[in-house]
Amino acid sequence: MAEERGGSGAQGPRSGDDAETYRRNPLKGLAGLPLIGDLLEPFLGHYPGKDLPAFFSAPHFRGRWEELGPGSYERGGPVRSVLVPSRRGRPGKGPRPRWVVTLYTGPGGTGTSMRFEEGDDASELDESFAVRVASVRVERFLGTGA
């Protein structure tokens, strides 16, 4: 993570090494599944991808990970999987913001792009694309939630 643009007021990104995370609590591997994650949430505490989109250096949500809030980021290193938080809608509360993550092969949001929204499976990105990711944009938009 070299530079952040936008996302004013957002907390700093979290990062970690999944080997240590999953060694301490193997149930965290299930936390990315929406229903199981919701059921286990009181017992798990924080896990990658719970509140902010998480980017992993290995397929299937493994390897070093990093969470990013809304904004545009320049980055170095591969992005092999992306976990986008998914929250169920609350009846009677109106529309809720939804996460959108876009990966770019060029700096400043240029080049080839790949977009992910809540519910998209981004567990194994093609390695030829993953190693070329140079910038990331994380956004929230007002959607109608399912």
Coordinates of N, CA and C in Angstrom, one line a residue:
M1 N 0.9 -1.2 0.0 CA 0.0 0.0 0.0 C 0.9 1.2 0.0
A2 N 1.0 1.9 -1.1 CA 1.9 3.0 -1.2 C 1.2 4.4 -0.9
E3 N -0.1 4.5 -1.4 CA -0.7 5.8 -1.3 C -2.2 5.6 -1.3
E4 N -2.9 6.5 -0.6 CA -4.4 6.5 -0.6 C -4.9 7.8 -1.0
R5 N -5.9 7.8 -1.9 CA -6.6 9.0 -2.3 C -8.0 8.8 -2.0
G6 N -8.7 9.8 -1.4 CA -10.1 9.7 -1.1 C -10.3 9.0 0.2
G7 N -11.5 8.6 0.5 CA -11.7 7.9 1.7 C -11.5 8.7 3.0
S8 N -11.7 10.0 2.9 CA -11.4 10.9 4.0 C -12.2 10.5 5.3
G9 N -11.5 10.5 6.4 CA -12.1 10.1 7.6 C -12.2 8.6 7.9
A10 N -11.8 7.8 6.9 CA -11.8 6.4 7.1 C -10.6 5.9 8.0
Q11 N -10.9 4.9 8.7 CA -9.8 4.3 9.6 C -8.7 3.7 8.7
G12 N -7.5 3.6 9.2 CA -6.5 3.0 8.5 C -6.8 1.5 8.1
P13 N -6.2 1.0 7.1 CA -6.5 -0.4 6.7 C -5.9 -1.4 7.7
R14 N -6.6 -2.5 7.9 CA -6.1 -3.6 8.7 C -5.4 -4.5 7.8
S15 N -4.4 -5.2 8.3 CA -3.8 -6.3 7.5 C -3.3 -7.3 8.4
G16 N -2.9 -8.5 7.9 CA -2.4 -9.6 8.7 C -2.0 -10.7 7.8
D17 N -1.7 -11.8 8.5 CA -1.2 -13.0 7.9 C -2.2 -14.1 8.2
D18 N -2.9 -14.7 7.2 CA -3.9 -15.6 7.5 C -3.4 -16.8 8.2
A19 N -2.2 -17.2 8.1 CA -1.7 -18.4 8.7 C -1.9 -18.3 10.2
E20 N -1.5 -17.1 10.8 CA -1.7 -16.9 12.2 C -3.1 -16.8 12.6
T21 N -3.9 -16.1 11.8 CA -5.3 -15.9 12.1 C -6.0 -17.3 12.1
Y22 N -5.8 -18.1 11.1 CA -6.6 -19.4 11.1 C -6.0 -20.4 12.0
R23 N -4.7 -20.2 12.4 CA -4.1 -21.2 13.4 C -4.8 -21.0 14.7
R24 N -5.1 -19.7 15.1 CA -5.7 -19.4 16.4 C -7.1 -19.9 16.4
N25 N -7.9 -19.8 15.3 CA -9.3 -20.1 15.3 C -9.7 -20.7 14.0
P26 N -9.6 -22.0 13.8 CA -9.9 -22.6 12.5 C -11.4 -22.3 12.0
L27 N -12.3 -21.9 12.9 CA -13.6 -21.6 12.4 C -13.7 -20.3 11.6
K28 N -12.7 -19.5 11.7 CA -12.7 -18.2 10.9 C -12.7 -18.5 9.4
G29 N -12.2 -19.7 9.0 CA -12.3 -20.0 7.6 C -13.7 -20.1 7.1
L30 N -14.7 -20.3 8.0 CA -16.1 -20.4 7.6 C -16.7 -19.0 7.6
A31 N -16.1 -18.0 8.2 CA -16.7 -16.7 8.4 C -17.1 -16.0 7.2
G32 N -16.4 -16.3 6.1 CA -16.7 -15.6 4.8 C -18.1 -16.0 4.2
L33 N -18.6 -17.2 4.7 CA -19.9 -17.6 4.2 C -21.0 -16.8 4.9
P34 N -21.9 -16.1 4.2 CA -22.8 -15.2 4.9 C -23.6 -15.8 6.1
L35 N -24.3 -16.8 5.9 CA -25.1 -17.3 7.0 C -24.3 -17.9 8.1
I36 N -23.3 -18.7 7.8 CA -22.4 -19.2 8.9 C -21.7 -18.1 9.6
G37 N -21.2 -17.1 8.8 CA -20.5 -15.9 9.4 C -21.4 -15.2 10.4
D38 N -22.7 -15.0 10.0 CA -23.6 -14.3 10.9 C -23.9 -15.1 12.2
L39 N -24.0 -16.4 12.0 CA -24.2 -17.3 13.2 C -23.0 -17.3 14.2
L40 N -21.8 -17.3 13.6 CA -20.6 -17.4 14.4 C -20.0 -16.0 14.8
E41 N -20.6 -14.9 14.3 CA -20.0 -13.6 14.5 C -19.8 -13.3 16.0
P42 N -20.8 -13.6 16.9 CA -20.5 -13.3 18.3 C -19.3 -14.0 18.9
F43 N -19.0 -15.1 18.4 CA -17.9 -15.9 18.9 C -16.5 -15.6 18.2
L44 N -16.6 -15.1 17.0 CA -15.3 -14.9 16.2 C -14.7 -13.5 16.5
G45 N -15.4 -12.5 16.8 CA -14.8 -11.2 16.9 C -14.6 -10.7 15.5
H46 N -13.5 -10.0 15.2 CA -13.2 -9.5 13.9 C -12.5 -10.6 13.0
Y47 N -12.9 -10.6 11.8 CA -12.2 -11.5 10.8 C -12.1 -10.8 9.5
P48 N -11.2 -11.1 8.6 CA -11.0 -10.4 7.4 C -12.3 -10.4 6.5
G49 N -12.7 -9.3 6.0 CA -13.8 -9.2 5.2 C -15.1 -9.0 5.9
K50 N -15.1 -8.9 7.2 CA -16.3 -8.7 8.0 C -17.0 -7.4 7.8
D51 N -16.2 -6.3 7.9 CA -16.8 -5.0 7.7 C -16.3 -4.2 6.5
L52 N -15.1 -4.5 6.1 CA -14.5 -3.8 4.9 C -14.1 -4.9 3.9
P53 N -14.0 -4.6 2.6 CA -13.5 -5.5 1.6 C -12.1 -5.9 2.0
A54 N -11.8 -7.2 1.9 CA -10.4 -7.7 2.2 C -9.8 -8.3 0.9
F55 N -8.5 -8.0 0.8 CA -7.8 -8.4 -0.4 C -6.7 -9.4 0.1
F56 N -6.6 -10.6 -0.6 CA -5.7 -11.7 -0.2 C -4.7 -11.9 -1.2
S57 N -3.5 -12.3 -0.8 CA -2.4 -12.6 -1.7 C -2.4 -14.0 -2.3
A58 N -3.3 -14.8 -1.9 CA -3.4 -16.2 -2.3 C -4.8 -16.5 -2.6
P59 N -5.1 -17.6 -3.5 CA -6.4 -17.9 -3.8 C -7.2 -18.4 -2.6
H60 N -8.5 -18.4 -2.7 CA -9.4 -19.0 -1.6 C -9.2 -18.3 -0.3
F61 N -9.0 -16.9 -0.3 CA -9.0 -16.1 0.9 C -7.9 -16.5 1.8
R62 N -6.7 -16.8 1.3 CA -5.6 -17.2 2.1 C -4.4 -16.2 1.8
G63 N -3.3 -16.4 2.5 CA -2.1 -15.6 2.3 C -2.3 -14.3 3.1
R64 N -1.4 -13.4 2.9 CA -1.4 -12.1 3.5 C -2.7 -11.4 3.1
W65 N -3.3 -10.7 4.1 CA -4.6 -10.0 3.7 C -4.5 -8.5 4.2
E66 N -5.4 -7.7 3.6 CA -5.5 -6.3 3.9 C -6.9 -5.9 3.7
E67 N -7.4 -5.1 4.6 CA -8.8 -4.5 4.4 C -8.7 -3.0 4.0
L68 N -9.5 -2.6 3.1 CA -9.5 -1.2 2.7 C -10.9 -0.6 2.8
G69 N -11.0 0.6 3.3 CA -12.2 1.4 3.3 C -12.5 2.1 2.0
P70 N -13.5 2.8 1.9 CA -13.8 3.5 0.6 C -12.7 4.5 0.2
G71 N -12.3 4.5 -1.0 CA -11.3 5.3 -1.6 C -10.6 4.7 -2.7
S72 N -9.6 5.4 -3.3 CA -8.7 4.8 -4.3 C -7.3 4.6 -3.8
Y73 N -6.7 3.5 -4.1 CA -5.4 3.1 -3.6 C -4.5 2.6 -4.7
E74 N -3.2 3.0 -4.6 CA -2.2 2.4 -5.4 C -1.6 1.3 -4.6
R75 N -1.3 0.2 -5.3 CA -0.8 -1.0 -4.5 C 0.2 -1.8 -5.3
G76 N 1.0 -2.5 -4.6 CA 2.0 -3.4 -5.2 C 1.7 -4.8 -4.7
G77 N 2.0 -5.7 -5.5 CA 1.8 -7.1 -5.0 C 0.5 -7.7 -5.6
P78 N 0.4 -9.0 -5.6 CA -0.7 -9.7 -6.3 C -2.0 -9.6 -5.4
V79 N -3.1 -9.6 -6.1 CA -4.4 -9.7 -5.4 C -5.0 -11.0 -6.0
R80 N -5.0 -12.1 -5.3 CA -5.5 -13.4 -5.8 C -6.9 -13.7 -5.4
S81 N -7.4 -13.0 -4.4 CA -8.8 -13.2 -4.0 C -9.3 -12.0 -3.3
V82 N -10.6 -11.7 -3.4 CA -11.2 -10.5 -2.8 C -12.5 -11.0 -2.1
L83 N -12.6 -10.6 -0.8 CA -13.8 -10.9 -0.1 C -14.6 -9.6 0.2
V84 N -15.8 -9.5 -0.4 CA -16.6 -8.3 -0.3 C -17.7 -8.5 0.8
P85 N -17.7 -7.7 1.8 CA -18.7 -7.9 2.9 C -20.2 -7.9 2.3
S86 N -21.0 -8.8 2.8 CA -22.4 -8.9 2.4 C -23.2 -8.9 3.6
R87 N -24.1 -7.9 3.7 CA -25.0 -7.8 4.9 C -26.5 -8.0 4.4
R88 N -27.3 -8.7 5.1 CA -28.7 -8.8 4.7 C -29.4 -7.5 5.0
G89 N -30.4 -7.2 4.1 CA -31.2 -6.0 4.3 C -32.0 -6.1 5.6
R90 N -32.4 -5.0 6.1 CA -33.3 -4.9 7.3 C -34.6 -4.4 6.8
P91 N -35.6 -5.2 6.9 CA -37.0 -4.8 6.4 C -37.4 -3.5 7.1
G92 N -38.0 -2.6 6.3 CA -38.5 -1.4 6.8 C -37.5 -0.3 7.0
K93 N -36.2 -0.6 6.8 CA -35.2 0.4 7.0 C -34.8 1.1 5.7
G94 N -35.4 0.8 4.6 CA -35.0 1.4 3.4 C -33.7 0.9 2.7
P95 N -33.3 1.5 1.6 CA -32.1 1.0 0.9 C -30.9 1.2 1.8
R96 N -29.9 0.3 1.5 CA -28.6 0.3 2.3 C -27.5 0.4 1.3
P97 N -26.4 1.0 1.8 CA -25.2 1.1 0.9 C -24.6 -0.3 0.6
R98 N -24.2 -0.5 -0.6 CA -23.6 -1.8 -1.0 C -22.1 -1.6 -1.4
W99 N -21.3 -2.6 -1.2 CA -19.9 -2.5 -1.5 C -19.6 -2.8 -3.0
V100 N -18.7 -2.0 -3.6 CA -18.2 -2.3 -5.0 C -16.7 -2.2 -4.9
V101 N -16.0 -3.2 -5.5 CA -14.6 -3.2 -5.5 C -14.1 -3.3 -7.0
T102 N -13.3 -2.4 -7.4 CA -12.7 -2.5 -8.8 C -11.2 -2.6 -8.8
L103 N -10.7 -3.6 -9.4 CA -9.2 -3.8 -9.5 C -8.8 -3.3 -10.9
Y104 N -7.7 -2.5 -11.0 CA -7.2 -2.0 -12.2 C -5.7 -2.5 -12.4
T105 N -5.3 -2.7 -13.7 CA -3.9 -3.1 -14.0 C -3.0 -1.9 -14.2
G106 N -3.6 -0.7 -14.3 CA -2.8 0.5 -14.4 C -2.9 1.4 -13.2
P107 N -2.0 2.4 -13.0 CA -2.0 3.3 -11.9 C -3.2 4.3 -12.0
G108 N -3.7 4.7 -10.9 CA -4.8 5.7 -10.9 C -6.1 5.3 -11.6
G109 N -6.4 4.0 -11.5 CA -7.6 3.5 -12.0 C -7.7 3.4 -13.6
T110 N -6.5 3.1 -14.2 CA -6.4 3.0 -15.6 C -6.1 1.5 -16.0
G111 N -6.2 1.2 -17.2 CA -5.9 -0.1 -17.7 C -7.1 -1.0 -17.6
T112 N -6.9 -2.3 -17.7 CA -7.9 -3.3 -17.7 C -8.5 -3.4 -16.2
S113 N -9.8 -3.5 -16.1 CA -10.4 -3.5 -14.8 C -11.3 -4.8 -14.6
M114 N -11.5 -5.1 -13.3 CA -12.3 -6.2 -12.9 C -13.1 -5.7 -11.7
R115 N -14.5 -5.8 -11.8 CA -15.3 -5.3 -10.8 C -16.0 -6.4 -10.0
F116 N -16.2 -6.2 -8.7 CA -16.8 -7.1 -7.8 C -17.8 -6.4 -6.9
E117 N -19.0 -7.0 -6.7 CA -20.0 -6.5 -5.8 C -20.3 -7.6 -4.8
E118 N -21.1 -7.2 -3.8 CA -21.5 -8.2 -2.8 C -22.1 -9.4 -3.5
G119 N -21.7 -10.6 -3.0 CA -22.2 -11.8 -3.6 C -21.4 -12.4 -4.7
D120 N -20.5 -11.6 -5.3 CA -19.7 -12.1 -6.4 C -18.6 -13.1 -5.8
D121 N -18.3 -14.1 -6.5 CA -17.3 -15.1 -6.1 C -15.9 -14.6 -6.6
A122 N -15.1 -14.1 -5.8 CA -13.7 -13.7 -6.2 C -12.7 -14.4 -5.4
S123 N -12.9 -15.8 -5.3 CA -12.0 -16.6 -4.5 C -10.7 -17.0 -5.2
E124 N -10.7 -16.9 -6.5 CA -9.5 -17.3 -7.2 C -9.4 -16.5 -8.5
L125 N -8.7 -15.4 -8.5 CA -8.5 -14.6 -9.6 C -7.4 -15.2 -10.5
D126 N -7.5 -15.0 -11.8 CA -6.5 -15.5 -12.7 C -5.1 -14.9 -12.4
E127 N -4.1 -15.8 -12.3 CA -2.8 -15.3 -11.8 C -2.2 -14.2 -12.8
S128 N -2.5 -14.4 -14.1 CA -1.9 -13.4 -15.0 C -2.5 -12.0 -14.8
F129 N -3.8 -11.9 -14.3 CA -4.4 -10.6 -14.0 C -3.9 -10.2 -12.6
A130 N -3.9 -11.1 -11.6 CA -3.6 -10.8 -10.2 C -2.2 -10.1 -10.0
V131 N -1.2 -10.6 -10.8 CA 0.1 -10.0 -10.5 C 0.3 -8.6 -11.2
R132 N -0.7 -8.2 -12.0 CA -0.6 -6.9 -12.7 C -1.5 -5.9 -12.0
V133 N -2.2 -6.2 -10.9 CA -3.0 -5.2 -10.2 C -2.2 -4.1 -9.7
A134 N -2.5 -2.9 -10.1 CA -1.7 -1.7 -9.7 C -2.5 -0.7 -8.9
S135 N -3.8 -0.7 -9.0 CA -4.6 0.2 -8.2 C -6.0 -0.4 -7.9
V136 N -6.6 0.0 -6.9 CA -7.8 -0.5 -6.4 C -8.8 0.7 -6.1
R137 N -10.0 0.5 -6.4 CA -11.0 1.5 -6.0 C -12.1 0.7 -5.2
V138 N -12.4 1.2 -4.0 CA -13.4 0.7 -3.1 C -14.5 1.7 -2.9
E139 N -15.7 1.4 -3.3 CA -16.8 2.3 -3.2 C -18.0 1.7 -2.5
R140 N -18.9 2.6 -2.0 CA -20.2 2.1 -1.5 C -21.3 2.9 -2.3
F141 N -22.3 2.2 -2.8 CA -23.4 2.9 -3.5 C -24.7 2.5 -2.9
L142 N -25.7 3.4 -3.0 CA -27.0 3.1 -2.4 C -27.7 2.1 -3.3
G143 N -27.9 0.9 -2.8 CA -28.6 -0.1 -3.6 C -29.8 -0.6 -2.8
T144 N -30.5 -1.5 -3.3 CA -31.8 -1.9 -2.7 C -31.6 -3.2 -1.9
G145 N -30.4 -3.7 -1.8 CA -30.2 -4.9 -1.0 C -31.2 -6.0 -1.2
A146 N -30.7 -7.2 -1.1 CA -31.6 -8.4 -1.2 C -32.1 -8.9 0.1

